[in-house]
Amino acid sequence: MDSQMFCYQCEQTIGGKGCVKGGNCGKSVTIANLQDVLIHQLKGIGFYGQKMLDKGMSIEQGVHKFIVDSMFSTLTNVNFDETRFVEYIKKADKIKEDLKQRLGDIPGGVPEGANYRPPEKVEDIIADAEKVGVMSDESIDMDVRSLRELLIYAFKGMAAYAHHALVLGKYDDEVYRFFYKGLSAALDKNTTTEDLLNLNMELGKTNYKCMELLDAANTGTYGHPEPTEVLVTRKKGPFIIVSGHDLKDLKQILEQTEGKGINIYTHGEMIPCHGYPELKKHKHLVGNFGGAWQDQQKEFDGIPGCVLMTTNCLQKPRESYRDRLFTTSIVGWPDTPHINEENGKKDFTPIINKALELGGFPEDEPEKKIIVGFGHNAVLSNADKIVDAVKKGAIRHFFLIGGCDGARPGRNYYTEFAEKTPKDTLILTLACGKYRFNKLDFGMIGDFPRLLDVGQCNDSYSAVRIATALAEAFECGVNELPLSLIISWYEQKAVAILLTLLSLGIKNIYLGPTLPAFLTPNVLQVLIDKFDLKPISTPDEELKVILG
């Protein structure tokens, strides 16, 4: 029998059920199984770490960082490198055994999973996935499994945010402590559906704190985003495209290419970087290249320049640009140049030299620009004008249309929805879902563009902050605002954000294009009953219900 896997953590899982012979994201059976073993190891670390915290013992920040980074590496479209996962698994084993030794005897015993030790041979580690993977225990209640996986996938999303904050020196003990609590509970076979539902809501609240921390890290380092025009066409000359989410990587590459005649383009989720004062002051940050992550194979095909992948959103590179694709940080692809950090710095000389060698675009394209930079500071500094426009009837309704993008048919719903919103409504957007419509002209409402780009998915805190500030201004709850959330999801950061919204009591969220395969009918019904979560139907039907 051929080796198999089971993964249903992303929206594009095959058949809407689960990938078993290879991931739709491009990961192999081997990578999927290594990721399962790594997550199992992290649950064991969570168990021993929680026991240490219960006894008032301290855990080194290096252990916190390992949990965050290794968990982030299992998020969709991040790391496809077998060697790196084997290293993570072996390091996890050393950390777990160290915590175990420091604890000594544990009253009440230890869950079987916490005692797991990976074999020496890689092929044996891979085979162990059958014992520890998502579907390894057939006796487990389906709803328990569903809520457990919801928790794990949301942890992966929160790990990404914690990673980005830590890169800029920001961390919060409360956030890290919850990783141990939640991972330990996910290993315990006695954890009930009620326990897991409560833990998911607690994760949502913790993730809000984590996103707030990341916002403080980004704005404290690079300034608050400002409304800024961004070129979305090409300029003549050598270039490097920076993709992913990491602002520090972009800053370093801007500094190292200063005066070298190399144009720097953002790509995908990096487009909001043009609004940060400390980044946009570099004049060779010339524009944004292409659209959302799922179009990269076509858009990067044969380009006469280089690409740096800083975090997730990586697809299998075509041979036509594989020699000019570089990875860094958590990202990995086999036999692809990887730029490591040493003493807080990265040397981007290899990618700089390659970009100069390739020569770049031969001529300028006709210019086209769009506007970004409407983070919470920029929007709320005009809150009085927005409130006044609502009171005068100039703004009838707010729509937040955003989230992850993907390749599955049906995502044209979001383009159509945006296009059909009335001219007296304001659209907030964020994350790569905005590429469905961010180059369209929606016109103005008074002094404001009708489309306000709030930022990356990492900037979801901004959207929540705007909503809560408007609720305060109107002296009402967020659910009473003329505001509707039309959310698209693809990967695990979107899962974490959804739990954050639900934990804040926000209701009537429209979610699509399909619902997560890991939600059982019972769990889904609980979310529908408790939070009025709504699967999307058609833009016309939604707008009729929302606007009357």
PDB file of N, CA and C in Angstrom, residues 306-365:
ATOM      1  N   CYS A 306      14.760  38.626  -8.827  1.00  0.00           N
ATOM      2  CA  CYS A 306      14.775  37.664  -7.726  1.00  0.00           C
ATOM      3  C   CYS A 306      13.559  37.824  -6.815  1.00  0.00           C
ATOM      4  N   VAL A 307      13.270  36.753  -6.068  1.00  0.00           N
ATOM      5  CA  VAL A 307      12.166  36.741  -5.108  1.00  0.00           C
ATOM      6  C   VAL A 307      12.708  36.270  -3.761  1.00  0.00           C
ATOM      7  N   LEU A 308      12.337  36.990  -2.705  1.00  0.00           N
ATOM      8  CA  LEU A 308      12.657  36.572  -1.345  1.00  0.00           C
ATOM      9  C   LEU A 308      11.357  36.242  -0.625  1.00  0.00           C
ATOM     10  N   MET A 309      11.230  34.993  -0.173  1.00  0.00           N
ATOM     11  CA  MET A 309      10.057  34.568   0.602  1.00  0.00           C
ATOM     12  C   MET A 309      10.404  34.664   2.079  1.00  0.00           C
ATOM     13  N   THR A 310       9.706  35.545   2.800  1.00  0.00           N
ATOM     14  CA  THR A 310      10.068  35.812   4.194  1.00  0.00           C
ATOM     15  C   THR A 310       9.249  35.010   5.196  1.00  0.00           C
ATOM     16  N   THR A 311       8.021  34.653   4.844  1.00  0.00           N
ATOM     17  CA  THR A 311       7.213  33.824   5.752  1.00  0.00           C
ATOM     18  C   THR A 311       6.371  32.886   4.906  1.00  0.00           C
ATOM     19  N   ASN A 312       5.084  32.740   5.252  1.00  0.00           N
ATOM     20  CA  ASN A 312       4.271  31.803   4.474  1.00  0.00           C
ATOM     21  C   ASN A 312       3.827  32.405   3.148  1.00  0.00           C
ATOM     22  N   CYS A 313       3.079  31.629   2.376  1.00  0.00           N
ATOM     23  CA  CYS A 313       2.589  31.979   1.025  1.00  0.00           C
ATOM     24  C   CYS A 313       3.478  31.424  -0.079  1.00  0.00           C
ATOM     25  N   LEU A 314       4.339  30.465   0.227  1.00  0.00           N
ATOM     26  CA  LEU A 314       5.208  29.860  -0.781  1.00  0.00           C
ATOM     27  C   LEU A 314       4.487  28.727  -1.509  1.00  0.00           C
ATOM     28  N   GLN A 315       4.617  28.718  -2.844  1.00  0.00           N
ATOM     29  CA  GLN A 315       4.184  27.593  -3.661  1.00  0.00           C
ATOM     30  C   GLN A 315       5.402  26.910  -4.277  1.00  0.00           C
ATOM     31  N   LYS A 316       5.205  25.673  -4.737  1.00  0.00           N
ATOM     32  CA  LYS A 316       6.292  24.969  -5.408  1.00  0.00           C
ATOM     33  C   LYS A 316       6.800  25.810  -6.570  1.00  0.00           C
ATOM     34  N   PRO A 317       8.089  26.170  -6.570  1.00  0.00           N
ATOM     35  CA  PRO A 317       8.602  27.034  -7.634  1.00  0.00           C
ATOM     36  C   PRO A 317       8.775  26.294  -8.959  1.00  0.00           C
ATOM     37  N   ARG A 318       8.438  26.968 -10.049  1.00  0.00           N
ATOM     38  CA  ARG A 318       8.704  26.414 -11.366  1.00  0.00           C
ATOM     39  C   ARG A 318      10.197  26.495 -11.666  1.00  0.00           C
ATOM     40  N   GLU A 319      10.650  25.645 -12.560  1.00  0.00           N
ATOM     41  CA  GLU A 319      12.060  25.643 -12.926  1.00  0.00           C
ATOM     42  C   GLU A 319      12.480  26.974 -13.547  1.00  0.00           C
ATOM     43  N   SER A 320      11.528  27.702 -14.141  1.00  0.00           N
ATOM     44  CA  SER A 320      11.848  28.958 -14.827  1.00  0.00           C
ATOM     45  C   SER A 320      12.287  30.062 -13.875  1.00  0.00           C
ATOM     46  N   TYR A 321      12.050  29.894 -12.569  1.00  0.00           N
ATOM     47  CA  TYR A 321      12.518  30.913 -11.620  1.00  0.00           C
ATOM     48  C   TYR A 321      13.098  30.312 -10.338  1.00  0.00           C
ATOM     49  N   ARG A 322      13.245  28.992 -10.320  1.00  0.00           N
ATOM     50  CA  ARG A 322      13.731  28.348  -9.098  1.00  0.00           C
ATOM     51  C   ARG A 322      15.137  28.832  -8.717  1.00  0.00           C
ATOM     52  N   ASP A 323      15.961  29.148  -9.702  1.00  0.00           N
ATOM     53  CA  ASP A 323      17.329  29.581  -9.410  1.00  0.00           C
ATOM     54  C   ASP A 323      17.386  31.008  -8.878  1.00  0.00           C
ATOM     55  N   ARG A 324      16.274  31.705  -8.904  1.00  0.00           N
ATOM     56  CA  ARG A 324      16.249  33.092  -8.425  1.00  0.00           C
ATOM     57  C   ARG A 324      15.285  33.290  -7.254  1.00  0.00           C
ATOM     58  N   LEU A 325      14.826  32.171  -6.680  1.00  0.00           N
ATOM     59  CA  LEU A 325      13.989  32.210  -5.492  1.00  0.00           C
ATOM     60  C   LEU A 325      14.849  31.935  -4.267  1.00  0.00           C
ATOM     61  N   PHE A 326      14.728  32.790  -3.255  1.00  0.00           N
ATOM     62  CA  PHE A 326      15.474  32.642  -2.010  1.00  0.00           C
ATOM     63  C   PHE A 326      14.472  32.588  -0.851  1.00  0.00           C
ATOM     64  N   THR A 327      14.802  31.824   0.183  1.00  0.00           N
ATOM     65  CA  THR A 327      13.961  31.764   1.372  1.00  0.00           C
ATOM     66  C   THR A 327      14.740  32.276   2.576  1.00  0.00           C
ATOM     67  N   THR A 328      14.002  32.604   3.632  1.00  0.00           N
ATOM     68  CA  THR A 328      14.631  33.013   4.880  1.00  0.00           C
ATOM     69  C   THR A 328      13.677  32.711   6.035  1.00  0.00           C
ATOM     70  N   SER A 329      14.187  32.812   7.255  1.00  0.00           N
ATOM     71  CA  SER A 329      13.378  32.607   8.454  1.00  0.00           C
ATOM     72  C   SER A 329      12.772  31.201   8.474  1.00  0.00           C
ATOM     73  N   ILE A 330      11.467  31.087   8.694  1.00  0.00           N
ATOM     74  CA  ILE A 330      10.788  29.805   8.852  1.00  0.00           C
ATOM     75  C   ILE A 330      10.582  29.106   7.512  1.00  0.00           C
ATOM     76  N   VAL A 331      10.652  29.849   6.413  1.00  0.00           N
ATOM     77  CA  VAL A 331      10.315  29.305   5.098  1.00  0.00           C
ATOM     78  C   VAL A 331      11.387  28.340   4.615  1.00  0.00           C
ATOM     79  N   GLY A 332      10.959  27.302   3.910  1.00  0.00           N
ATOM     80  CA  GLY A 332      11.929  26.369   3.350  1.00  0.00           C
ATOM     81  C   GLY A 332      11.392  25.620   2.155  1.00  0.00           C
ATOM     82  N   TRP A 333      12.249  25.436   1.158  1.00  0.00           N
ATOM     83  CA  TRP A 333      11.970  24.545   0.033  1.00  0.00           C
ATOM     84  C   TRP A 333      13.255  23.789  -0.251  1.00  0.00           C
ATOM     85  N   PRO A 334      13.189  22.484  -0.516  1.00  0.00           N
ATOM     86  CA  PRO A 334      14.411  21.699  -0.721  1.00  0.00           C
ATOM     87  C   PRO A 334      15.305  22.285  -1.817  1.00  0.00           C
ATOM     88  N   ASP A 335      16.602  22.293  -1.540  1.00  0.00           N
ATOM     89  CA  ASP A 335      17.622  22.709  -2.504  1.00  0.00           C
ATOM     90  C   ASP A 335      17.394  24.129  -3.011  1.00  0.00           C
ATOM     91  N   THR A 336      16.892  24.987  -2.138  1.00  0.00           N
ATOM     92  CA  THR A 336      16.680  26.394  -2.461  1.00  0.00           C
ATOM     93  C   THR A 336      17.562  27.234  -1.546  1.00  0.00           C
ATOM     94  N   PRO A 337      18.244  28.261  -2.074  1.00  0.00           N
ATOM     95  CA  PRO A 337      19.121  29.086  -1.226  1.00  0.00           C
ATOM     96  C   PRO A 337      18.366  29.677  -0.046  1.00  0.00           C
ATOM     97  N   HIS A 338      18.922  29.506   1.146  1.00  0.00           N
ATOM     98  CA  HIS A 338      18.279  29.987   2.367  1.00  0.00           C
ATOM     99  C   HIS A 338      19.211  30.978   3.062  1.00  0.00           C
ATOM    100  N   ILE A 339      18.675  32.122   3.436  1.00  0.00           N
ATOM    101  CA  ILE A 339      19.468  33.169   4.084  1.00  0.00           C
ATOM    102  C   ILE A 339      19.186  33.140   5.580  1.00  0.00           C
ATOM    103  N   ASN A 340      20.202  32.809   6.358  1.00  0.00           N
ATOM    104  CA  ASN A 340      20.056  32.709   7.805  1.00  0.00           C
ATOM    105  C   ASN A 340      20.398  34.028   8.485  1.00  0.00           C
ATOM    106  N   GLU A 341      19.977  34.120   9.733  1.00  0.00           N
ATOM    107  CA  GLU A 341      20.284  35.302  10.547  1.00  0.00           C
ATOM    108  C   GLU A 341      21.451  34.998  11.469  1.00  0.00           C
ATOM    109  N   GLU A 342      22.368  35.937  11.578  1.00  0.00           N
ATOM    110  CA  GLU A 342      23.485  35.800  12.509  1.00  0.00           C
ATOM    111  C   GLU A 342      23.613  37.089  13.300  1.00  0.00           C
ATOM    112  N   ASN A 343      23.513  36.956  14.622  1.00  0.00           N
ATOM    113  CA  ASN A 343      23.607  38.114  15.515  1.00  0.00           C
ATOM    114  C   ASN A 343      22.596  39.202  15.160  1.00  0.00           C
ATOM    115  N   GLY A 344      21.377  38.773  14.816  1.00  0.00           N
ATOM    116  CA  GLY A 344      20.305  39.718  14.554  1.00  0.00           C
ATOM    117  C   GLY A 344      20.305  40.335  13.165  1.00  0.00           C
ATOM    118  N   LYS A 345      21.227  39.910  12.310  1.00  0.00           N
ATOM    119  CA  LYS A 345      21.331  40.489  10.969  1.00  0.00           C
ATOM    120  C   LYS A 345      21.340  39.382   9.916  1.00  0.00           C
ATOM    121  N   LYS A 346      20.900  39.733   8.724  1.00  0.00           N
ATOM    122  CA  LYS A 346      20.953  38.813   7.592  1.00  0.00           C
ATOM    123  C   LYS A 346      21.769  39.448   6.475  1.00  0.00           C
ATOM    124  N   ASP A 347      22.588  38.642   5.836  1.00  0.00           N
ATOM    125  CA  ASP A 347      23.406  39.112   4.721  1.00  0.00           C
ATOM    126  C   ASP A 347      22.721  38.718   3.419  1.00  0.00           C
ATOM    127  N   PHE A 348      22.157  39.705   2.738  1.00  0.00           N
ATOM    128  CA  PHE A 348      21.410  39.447   1.509  1.00  0.00           C
ATOM    129  C   PHE A 348      22.270  39.574   0.255  1.00  0.00           C
ATOM    130  N   THR A 349      23.584  39.523   0.420  1.00  0.00           N
ATOM    131  CA  THR A 349      24.492  39.655  -0.730  1.00  0.00           C
ATOM    132  C   THR A 349      24.185  38.667  -1.858  1.00  0.00           C
ATOM    133  N   PRO A 350      23.904  37.372  -1.571  1.00  0.00           N
ATOM    134  CA  PRO A 350      23.629  36.435  -2.678  1.00  0.00           C
ATOM    135  C   PRO A 350      22.453  36.852  -3.550  1.00  0.00           C
ATOM    136  N   ILE A 351      21.377  37.294  -2.950  1.00  0.00           N
ATOM    137  CA  ILE A 351      20.203  37.678  -3.741  1.00  0.00           C
ATOM    138  C   ILE A 351      20.437  39.017  -4.446  1.00  0.00           C
ATOM    139  N   ILE A 352      21.202  39.903  -3.821  1.00  0.00           N
ATOM    140  CA  ILE A 352      21.538  41.193  -4.443  1.00  0.00           C
ATOM    141  C   ILE A 352      22.377  40.969  -5.701  1.00  0.00           C
ATOM    142  N   ASN A 353      23.398  40.120  -5.573  1.00  0.00           N
ATOM    143  CA  ASN A 353      24.262  39.844  -6.733  1.00  0.00           C
ATOM    144  C   ASN A 353      23.482  39.157  -7.860  1.00  0.00           C
ATOM    145  N   LYS A 354      22.587  38.261  -7.494  1.00  0.00           N
ATOM    146  CA  LYS A 354      21.788  37.568  -8.501  1.00  0.00           C
ATOM    147  C   LYS A 354      20.864  38.537  -9.227  1.00  0.00           C
ATOM    148  N   ALA A 355      20.282  39.462  -8.498  1.00  0.00           N
ATOM    149  CA  ALA A 355      19.390  40.447  -9.115  1.00  0.00           C
ATOM    150  C   ALA A 355      20.147  41.333 -10.101  1.00  0.00           C
ATOM    151  N   LEU A 356      21.346  41.745  -9.736  1.00  0.00           N
ATOM    152  CA  LEU A 356      22.169  42.566 -10.635  1.00  0.00           C
ATOM    153  C   LEU A 356      22.563  41.776 -11.875  1.00  0.00           C
ATOM    154  N   GLU A 357      22.875  40.505 -11.681  1.00  0.00           N
ATOM    155  CA  GLU A 357      23.254  39.639 -12.807  1.00  0.00           C
ATOM    156  C   GLU A 357      22.107  39.466 -13.803  1.00  0.00           C
ATOM    157  N   LEU A 358      20.877  39.341 -13.291  1.00  0.00           N
ATOM    158  CA  LEU A 358      19.718  39.111 -14.167  1.00  0.00           C
ATOM    159  C   LEU A 358      19.303  40.349 -14.938  1.00  0.00           C
ATOM    160  N   GLY A 359      19.580  41.518 -14.413  1.00  0.00           N
ATOM    161  CA  GLY A 359      19.383  42.753 -15.169  1.00  0.00           C
ATOM    162  C   GLY A 359      18.034  43.426 -15.033  1.00  0.00           C
ATOM    163  N   GLY A 360      16.979  42.668 -14.727  1.00  0.00           N
ATOM    164  CA  GLY A 360      15.684  43.287 -14.477  1.00  0.00           C
ATOM    165  C   GLY A 360      14.859  43.574 -15.710  1.00  0.00           C
ATOM    166  N   PHE A 361      13.815  44.382 -15.526  1.00  0.00           N
ATOM    167  CA  PHE A 361      12.890  44.713 -16.612  1.00  0.00           C
ATOM    168  C   PHE A 361      13.537  45.693 -17.581  1.00  0.00           C
ATOM    169  N   PRO A 362      13.319  45.507 -18.885  1.00  0.00           N
ATOM    170  CA  PRO A 362      13.988  46.360 -19.874  1.00  0.00           C
ATOM    171  C   PRO A 362      13.392  47.755 -19.999  1.00  0.00           C
ATOM    172  N   GLU A 363      12.135  47.943 -19.572  1.00  0.00           N
ATOM    173  CA  GLU A 363      11.515  49.262 -19.719  1.00  0.00           C
ATOM    174  C   GLU A 363      10.390  49.440 -18.701  1.00  0.00           C
ATOM    175  N   ASP A 364       9.981  50.700 -18.533  1.00  0.00           N
ATOM    176  CA  ASP A 364       8.874  51.005 -17.630  1.00  0.00           C
ATOM    177  C   ASP A 364       7.540  50.631 -18.272  1.00  0.00           C
ATOM    178  N   GLU A 365       6.599  50.217 -17.446  1.00  0.00           N
ATOM    179  CA  GLU A 365       5.210  50.080 -17.878  1.00  0.00           C
ATOM    180  C   GLU A 365       4.474  51.394 -17.609  1.00  0.00           C
TER     181      GLU A 365
END
